[in-house]
Short mmCIF file of C-alpha atoms and ligand atoms in Angstrom, two decimals:
data_model
loop_
_atom_site.label_atom_id
_atom_site.label_comp_id
_atom_site.label_asym_id
_atom_site.label_seq_id
_atom_site.Cartn_x
_atom_site.Cartn_y
_atom_site.Cartn_z
CA MET A 19 109.15 -54.92 5.65
CA THR A 20 111.93 -56.06 8.15
CA ALA A 21 113.39 -53.63 10.93
CA VAL A 22 117.03 -53.19 11.19
CA PHE A 23 118.41 -52.57 14.41
CA ASP A 24 121.92 -51.34 14.46
CA SER A 25 124.43 -51.31 17.46
CA ALA A 26 124.04 -47.43 17.90
CA SER A 27 120.21 -47.61 18.28
CA ILE A 28 120.53 -50.67 20.38
CA PHE A 29 122.57 -49.20 22.64
CA ALA A 30 120.51 -45.97 22.75
CA ALA A 31 117.06 -47.72 23.42
CA ILE A 32 118.35 -50.33 25.84
CA SER A 33 120.04 -49.15 29.08
CA PRO A 34 122.23 -51.46 31.22
CA ALA A 35 119.57 -51.40 34.07
CA GLU A 36 116.97 -52.49 31.47
CA ALA A 37 119.46 -55.24 30.09
CA VAL A 38 119.75 -56.52 33.78
CA ALA A 39 115.91 -56.59 34.18
CA ARG A 40 115.09 -58.21 31.16
CA THR A 41 117.92 -61.07 31.60
CA ARG A 42 116.50 -61.85 35.20
CA ASP A 43 112.95 -62.09 33.63
CA ALA A 44 114.80 -64.71 30.85
CA PHE A 45 116.07 -66.89 33.53
CA LEU A 46 113.12 -66.81 35.40
CA ALA A 47 110.69 -67.71 32.18
CA HIS A 48 113.15 -70.29 31.08
CA HIS A 49 113.20 -71.88 34.50
CA ALA A 50 109.55 -71.71 34.74
CA GLY A 51 109.51 -73.60 31.41
CA GLU A 52 107.64 -70.89 29.74
CA TRP A 53 110.42 -69.87 27.12
CA SER A 54 112.08 -72.79 25.54
CA MET A 55 115.77 -73.11 24.13
CA PRO A 56 117.13 -75.85 21.85
CA SER A 57 121.11 -76.76 22.34
CA LYS A 58 123.49 -74.01 21.07
CA LEU A 59 125.19 -75.65 17.73
CA TYR A 60 128.98 -74.77 17.80
CA VAL A 61 130.62 -74.85 14.01
CA ASP A 62 134.10 -74.80 15.17
CA ALA A 63 136.24 -72.75 12.64
CA PRO A 64 139.98 -73.76 13.88
CA PRO A 65 142.37 -72.37 14.55
CA ALA A 66 140.55 -68.97 14.44
CA GLY A 67 137.70 -69.54 16.70
CA ASP A 68 133.80 -70.84 16.16
CA PHE A 69 130.66 -69.87 15.22
CA ARG A 70 127.54 -70.54 17.50
CA ALA A 71 123.63 -70.69 16.08
CA MET A 72 121.40 -70.17 19.00
CA PRO A 73 117.75 -70.45 18.82
CA ALA A 74 114.95 -69.62 21.38
CA ARG A 75 111.25 -68.98 21.83
CA GLY A 76 108.79 -67.44 24.03
CA GLY A 77 106.37 -64.57 24.90
CA GLY A 78 105.44 -64.43 21.13
CA LEU A 79 108.71 -64.13 19.62
CA ALA A 80 111.40 -66.68 18.34
CA ILE A 81 115.09 -66.16 17.65
CA LEU A 82 118.08 -67.16 15.99
CA LYS A 83 121.43 -65.61 16.78
CA TRP A 84 124.50 -66.61 14.46
CA VAL A 85 127.34 -65.18 16.25
CA THR A 86 131.09 -65.67 16.60
CA SER A 87 134.01 -66.14 18.92
CA PHE A 88 137.22 -65.33 17.26
CA PRO A 89 139.64 -64.53 19.94
CA GLY A 90 142.48 -63.39 18.33
CA ASN A 91 140.39 -60.91 16.00
CA PRO A 92 141.20 -57.95 18.14
CA GLU A 93 145.03 -58.45 16.63
CA ARG A 94 143.36 -57.83 13.16
CA GLY A 95 141.60 -55.02 14.18
CA LEU A 96 138.16 -56.98 14.33
CA PRO A 97 135.73 -57.88 17.15
CA VAL A 98 135.76 -61.12 18.67
CA VAL A 99 132.00 -61.12 18.74
CA ALA A 100 129.81 -60.42 15.70
CA GLY A 101 126.94 -61.52 13.63
CA ALA A 102 123.16 -61.19 13.72
CA LEU A 103 120.05 -61.80 15.64
CA LEU A 104 117.22 -62.68 13.62
CA ILE A 105 113.81 -61.52 15.56
CA SER A 106 110.68 -63.26 14.33
CA SER A 107 107.02 -63.49 15.68
CA ASP A 108 105.93 -67.00 16.85
CA GLU A 109 102.33 -66.27 15.71
CA THR A 110 102.93 -65.66 12.11
CA GLY A 111 106.89 -66.82 11.44
CA GLU A 112 107.24 -63.12 10.23
CA LEU A 113 110.63 -61.72 10.48
CA LEU A 114 110.18 -58.90 12.27
CA ALA A 115 113.97 -57.47 12.73
CA ILE A 116 117.56 -58.28 12.32
CA ALA A 117 119.56 -56.78 15.20
CA ASP A 118 123.12 -56.23 15.36
CA CYS A 119 124.17 -59.22 17.54
CA ALA A 120 127.36 -57.78 19.06
CA ALA A 121 125.38 -55.18 21.02
CA VAL A 122 122.67 -57.97 22.09
CA THR A 123 125.22 -60.03 23.05
CA SER A 124 127.05 -57.53 25.41
CA LEU A 125 124.10 -56.20 26.87
CA ARG A 126 123.04 -59.90 27.99
CA THR A 127 126.25 -60.81 28.78
CA GLY A 128 127.15 -58.25 31.43
CA ALA A 129 123.75 -58.26 32.51
CA ALA A 130 123.79 -61.78 33.68
CA ALA A 131 127.11 -61.13 35.89
CA ALA A 132 124.99 -58.63 37.76
CA VAL A 133 121.98 -60.95 37.69
CA SER A 134 124.25 -63.59 39.59
CA ALA A 135 125.81 -60.97 42.00
CA GLN A 136 122.26 -60.04 43.10
CA ALA A 137 121.47 -63.55 43.31
CA LEU A 138 124.50 -64.93 44.71
CA ALA A 139 126.59 -62.36 46.56
CA PRO A 140 126.63 -61.85 50.22
CA ALA A 141 124.50 -59.20 51.57
CA GLY A 142 126.40 -55.85 51.61
CA ALA A 143 128.90 -56.80 48.80
CA ARG A 144 129.31 -53.70 47.08
CA THR A 145 132.71 -53.64 45.43
CA ALA A 146 133.59 -55.12 41.88
CA GLY A 147 136.59 -56.14 40.27
CA ILE A 148 136.89 -57.17 36.32
CA VAL A 149 139.13 -59.01 34.92
CA GLY A 150 139.70 -58.68 31.28
CA CYS A 151 137.99 -55.21 30.14
CA GLY A 152 137.53 -55.95 26.50
CA VAL A 153 134.10 -55.40 25.16
CA ASN A 154 132.32 -57.78 27.16
CA GLY A 155 134.13 -56.92 30.42
CA SER A 156 133.08 -53.46 30.15
CA TRP A 157 129.51 -54.42 29.79
CA ALA A 158 129.60 -56.05 33.02
CA ALA A 159 131.16 -53.54 34.65
CA ARG A 160 128.32 -50.97 33.11
CA CYS A 161 125.66 -53.46 34.45
CA LEU A 162 127.00 -54.06 37.79
CA ALA A 163 127.42 -49.99 38.02
CA ALA A 164 123.87 -49.94 37.21
CA SER A 165 122.91 -52.49 39.71
CA GLY A 166 124.42 -50.28 42.48
CA TYR A 167 127.90 -51.92 42.39
CA GLY A 168 131.18 -49.92 42.98
CA SER A 169 133.67 -48.59 43.15
CA GLY A 170 135.35 -51.37 41.43
CA VAL A 171 138.79 -52.36 39.94
CA CYS A 172 139.63 -52.67 36.26
CA ALA A 173 142.62 -54.92 35.66
CA ASP A 174 143.67 -56.17 32.04
CA VAL A 175 146.84 -57.15 30.43
CA ARG A 176 146.40 -54.16 28.09
CA ARG A 177 146.47 -51.13 30.81
CA GLU A 178 144.88 -48.96 28.52
CA SER A 179 141.78 -50.84 28.32
CA ALA A 180 141.46 -51.08 32.14
CA GLU A 181 142.34 -47.36 32.46
CA ALA A 182 139.44 -46.27 29.95
CA LEU A 183 136.83 -48.71 31.84
CA ALA A 184 137.85 -47.26 34.87
CA ALA A 185 138.06 -43.38 33.94
CA GLU A 186 134.43 -44.06 32.54
CA LEU A 187 133.00 -45.51 35.54
CA GLY A 188 135.10 -43.27 38.20
CA TRP A 189 136.32 -46.89 39.31
CA ARG A 190 140.32 -47.37 39.19
CA ALA A 191 142.65 -49.58 37.40
CA GLY A 192 144.49 -51.94 38.98
CA SER A 193 146.14 -55.71 39.02
CA THR A 194 144.34 -58.70 38.69
CA ALA A 195 145.04 -59.43 42.47
CA ASP A 196 143.66 -55.89 43.46
CA ALA A 197 140.18 -56.99 41.21
CA LEU A 198 139.99 -60.33 42.85
CA SER A 199 139.97 -58.53 46.30
CA CYS A 200 136.66 -57.11 45.40
CA ASP A 201 133.53 -58.37 46.79
CA VAL A 202 132.13 -59.50 43.25
CA VAL A 203 134.69 -60.46 40.61
CA VAL A 204 133.81 -60.92 37.06
CA THR A 205 136.47 -62.54 34.71
CA VAL A 206 135.97 -61.87 30.97
CA THR A 207 139.22 -62.90 29.38
CA PRO A 208 139.81 -65.21 26.16
CA GLY A 209 139.60 -68.25 28.46
CA ASP A 210 142.82 -69.47 26.92
CA ARG A 211 144.64 -69.54 30.12
CA PRO A 212 143.31 -69.85 34.09
CA VAL A 213 143.71 -66.54 35.30
CA VAL A 214 142.23 -67.41 39.12
CA ASP A 215 144.06 -69.83 41.23
CA ALA A 216 142.60 -71.19 44.67
CA SER A 217 145.10 -69.08 46.36
CA ASP A 218 143.85 -65.92 44.86
CA ILE A 219 140.25 -66.21 46.00
CA GLU A 220 139.22 -64.95 49.56
CA PRO A 221 136.00 -66.10 51.35
CA GLY A 222 132.63 -64.35 50.72
CA ARG A 223 133.71 -63.72 47.10
CA HIS A 224 131.17 -64.40 44.43
CA LEU A 225 132.75 -64.81 40.93
CA ALA A 226 130.87 -64.39 37.76
CA LEU A 227 133.16 -66.21 35.05
CA LEU A 228 132.03 -65.12 31.72
CA GLY A 229 135.26 -65.57 29.21
CA ALA A 230 135.09 -69.49 29.28
CA ASP A 231 132.02 -69.89 26.89
CA GLY A 232 133.20 -72.71 25.03
CA HIS A 233 135.40 -75.99 24.37
CA GLY A 234 138.61 -75.99 26.04
CA LYS A 235 138.27 -72.71 27.86
CA ALA A 236 138.81 -72.04 31.52
CA GLU A 237 139.61 -69.02 33.48
CA LEU A 238 140.03 -70.80 36.92
CA THR A 239 142.27 -73.51 37.81
CA ALA A 240 140.96 -76.65 38.89
CA SER A 241 141.78 -76.01 42.51
CA ALA A 242 139.89 -72.72 42.17
CA VAL A 243 136.79 -74.66 40.99
CA ALA A 244 136.94 -76.98 43.98
CA ARG A 245 136.72 -74.22 46.34
CA CYS A 246 133.62 -72.80 44.97
CA GLU A 247 130.22 -73.24 45.43
CA LEU A 248 129.13 -73.73 41.94
CA PHE A 249 126.09 -71.94 39.86
CA CYS A 250 125.63 -71.96 35.94
CA ASP A 251 123.24 -70.47 33.45
CA GLU A 252 122.25 -73.98 32.33
CA TRP A 253 123.51 -77.44 33.35
CA ALA A 254 123.14 -79.12 29.64
CA GLN A 255 125.20 -76.42 27.76
CA ALA A 256 127.51 -75.51 31.01
CA SER A 257 128.52 -79.00 31.58
CA THR A 258 129.46 -79.54 27.63
CA GLY A 259 131.32 -76.15 26.90
CA GLY A 260 133.10 -73.77 29.22
CA GLU A 261 134.44 -73.32 32.68
CA LEU A 262 132.87 -76.23 34.08
CA ALA A 263 133.01 -78.71 31.13
CA GLY A 264 136.50 -79.74 31.92
CA PRO A 265 135.75 -80.95 35.65
CA VAL A 266 132.75 -82.45 34.52
CA GLU A 267 134.54 -84.54 31.93
CA ARG A 268 137.45 -85.39 34.57
CA GLY A 269 134.52 -86.69 36.67
CA GLU A 270 135.65 -83.73 39.27
CA ILE A 271 132.38 -82.54 39.83
CA GLY A 272 128.72 -83.75 38.88
CA ARG A 273 125.01 -82.62 38.56
CA GLU A 274 124.43 -82.31 41.97
CA GLU A 275 127.21 -79.99 42.77
CA VAL A 276 125.89 -77.13 40.57
CA THR A 277 122.50 -75.01 40.80
CA GLU A 278 121.12 -73.19 37.76
CA LEU A 279 121.03 -69.58 38.18
CA GLY A 280 117.07 -69.61 37.65
CA ALA A 281 116.37 -71.83 40.23
CA VAL A 282 117.92 -69.55 42.83
CA LEU A 283 115.90 -66.59 41.13
CA ALA A 284 112.52 -68.41 41.44
CA GLY A 285 113.30 -69.62 45.01
CA ASP A 286 113.20 -73.13 44.01
CA ALA A 287 117.07 -73.86 45.02
CA PRO A 288 119.02 -72.26 47.79
CA GLY A 289 121.95 -69.89 46.76
CA ARG A 290 125.15 -69.34 49.16
CA ALA A 291 125.19 -71.36 51.71
CA ASP A 292 127.08 -68.91 53.90
CA PRO A 293 128.44 -65.47 54.10
CA ASP A 294 132.01 -66.85 53.82
CA ALA A 295 131.18 -69.35 50.81
CA ILE A 296 132.89 -68.56 47.60
CA THR A 297 130.29 -68.65 44.73
CA ALA A 298 131.23 -69.14 41.47
CA PHE A 299 128.70 -68.47 38.41
CA ASP A 300 129.77 -70.13 35.21
CA SER A 301 128.19 -68.07 32.22
CA THR A 302 128.22 -69.88 29.09
CA GLY A 303 125.61 -67.70 27.37
CA LEU A 304 122.10 -68.49 26.68
CA ALA A 305 119.60 -67.72 23.66
CA ILE A 306 117.36 -66.93 26.21
CA GLN A 307 119.14 -64.05 27.40
CA ASP A 308 119.03 -62.82 23.87
CA LEU A 309 115.38 -63.35 23.87
CA GLY A 310 115.26 -61.27 26.81
CA ILE A 311 116.92 -58.28 24.83
CA ALA A 312 114.96 -58.78 21.71
CA HIS A 313 111.66 -58.14 23.88
CA ALA A 314 113.14 -55.01 24.89
CA LEU A 315 113.86 -54.19 21.53
CA ILE A 316 110.60 -55.09 20.00
CA ASP A 317 109.44 -53.10 22.71
CA ALA A 318 110.84 -50.12 22.30
CA TRP A 319 110.67 -50.21 18.40
CA ARG A 320 106.94 -50.41 18.94
CA ALA A 321 106.73 -47.66 21.13
CA GLY A 322 108.77 -45.76 18.92
CA ASP A 323 111.76 -45.57 21.09
CA LEU A 324 114.24 -47.41 18.82
CA GLU A 325 115.61 -45.69 15.53
CA ALA A 326 115.21 -48.76 13.16
CA GLY A 327 116.11 -49.06 9.50
CA GLU A 328 114.15 -51.12 6.94
CA ILE A 329 114.75 -53.88 4.62
CA SER A 330 112.46 -56.27 2.33
CA VAL A 331 114.08 -59.96 2.81
N1 NAD B 1 129.84 -65.96 28.56
C1 NAD B 1 128.90 -65.25 27.66
O1 NAD B 1 127.92 -65.14 27.61
C2 NAD B 1 130.26 -64.40 26.46
C3 NAD B 1 129.56 -63.76 25.69
C4 NAD B 1 130.35 -63.17 24.91
C5 NAD B 1 131.60 -63.47 24.78
N2 NAD B 1 132.40 -64.52 25.57
C6 NAD B 1 133.66 -64.45 25.52
O2 NAD B 1 134.53 -63.76 26.57
C7 NAD B 1 135.45 -63.78 26.12
C8 NAD B 1 136.02 -62.27 26.22
O3 NAD B 1 135.02 -61.72 24.68
P1 NAD B 1 135.12 -59.93 24.51
O4 NAD B 1 134.52 -59.85 23.39
O5 NAD B 1 135.13 -59.30 25.68
O6 NAD B 1 136.55 -60.04 23.96
P2 NAD B 1 137.61 -58.73 24.24
O7 NAD B 1 138.74 -59.43 23.53
O8 NAD B 1 137.02 -57.52 23.74
O9 NAD B 1 138.13 -58.69 25.97
C9 NAD B 1 139.05 -59.78 26.26
C10 NAD B 1 140.19 -58.91 27.39
O10 NAD B 1 140.77 -59.72 28.10
C11 NAD B 1 142.12 -59.26 27.98
N3 NAD B 1 142.99 -60.18 28.71
C12 NAD B 1 143.44 -61.17 28.11
N4 NAD B 1 144.40 -62.00 28.81
C13 NAD B 1 144.16 -61.15 30.27
C14 NAD B 1 144.50 -61.81 31.30
N5 NAD B 1 145.11 -62.67 31.52
N6 NAD B 1 144.41 -61.21 32.45
C15 NAD B 1 143.64 -59.79 32.15
N7 NAD B 1 143.01 -59.44 30.84
C16 NAD B 1 143.00 -60.19 30.11
C17 NAD B 1 142.12 -58.54 26.78
O11 NAD B 1 143.44 -57.70 27.00
C18 NAD B 1 140.75 -57.90 26.40
O12 NAD B 1 140.80 -56.78 26.68
C19 NAD B 1 135.74 -64.49 24.96
O13 NAD B 1 136.31 -65.75 25.27
C20 NAD B 1 134.27 -64.56 24.69
O14 NAD B 1 134.11 -65.90 23.96
C21 NAD B 1 131.28 -64.75 26.70
#
């Protein structure tokens, strides 16, 4: 029998704090070469969006996430991110579990913002600004709050989304400029147009850029990118799709200007150069992050702390 983890059981079993710890461990295990991750495969479905197939293996598990990004879906009453995560034993090949991938994606995406802030924001950074308070922006805020950041400012073109998130966390709703005035800024918009220009950002900020996770997407203008010390989740993926892919394609930045987060976490590369630098972390979303949450799910399930259905496949 194969276990089935739905969204409600996943959120009940895995706290934002645990998601942050597991995501941090995942970046470290990948950087150390202990976990492997073949390239993410994009299957474009224009004009609506795209599918991604994301495999990874490590620590006794192998996973495959089949996930969407359909940015216009909220207008149809459907989520941007949907699909399934298959979790197998890498010793027997047995399919252990099928998990709702939107919940896993939200936990590991939000967690990456918090891990990047812990590694790259200046000492003493506390306030958090969220630009784009949809599904993944909300989880970024929850993970930052669980990591000690706040109070914060929530900004969204849909004022009601910003207000709902602000009310949940005891933060406040404000403009994009208000959010950009915080110590740590997370952008989680659809990435169809830049939301941050060079003139918008003050020295000493840390930006976690989550929304531009595929071809042709960007949340920063080229001049804003040029102002930042650049970090990414994985160079191979980030240089070909997402925030940095455009500047790389145009020859504005190269490999030597961008540091992987795992290297900073492991102490193998420096983080921010000085307190006044502006650091930007380009998150394109890695399968090893999903693997980190998959480990948390399997551990919770084996400990009897996660309610699961069962199917025979
Ligand atoms: N980096 C990653 O690992 C990762 C993971 C999942 C999703 N994503 C990407 O994140 C983006 C958002 O995904 P989601 O599931 O949160 O979508 P969502 O629709 O739930 O949220 C997007 C939010 O951005 C708001 N928004 C749109 N334009 C804005 C603007 N100019 N200023 C402020 N707010 C604005 C929308 O009103 C909405 O609330 C997508 O592009 C998705 O592909 C990235």
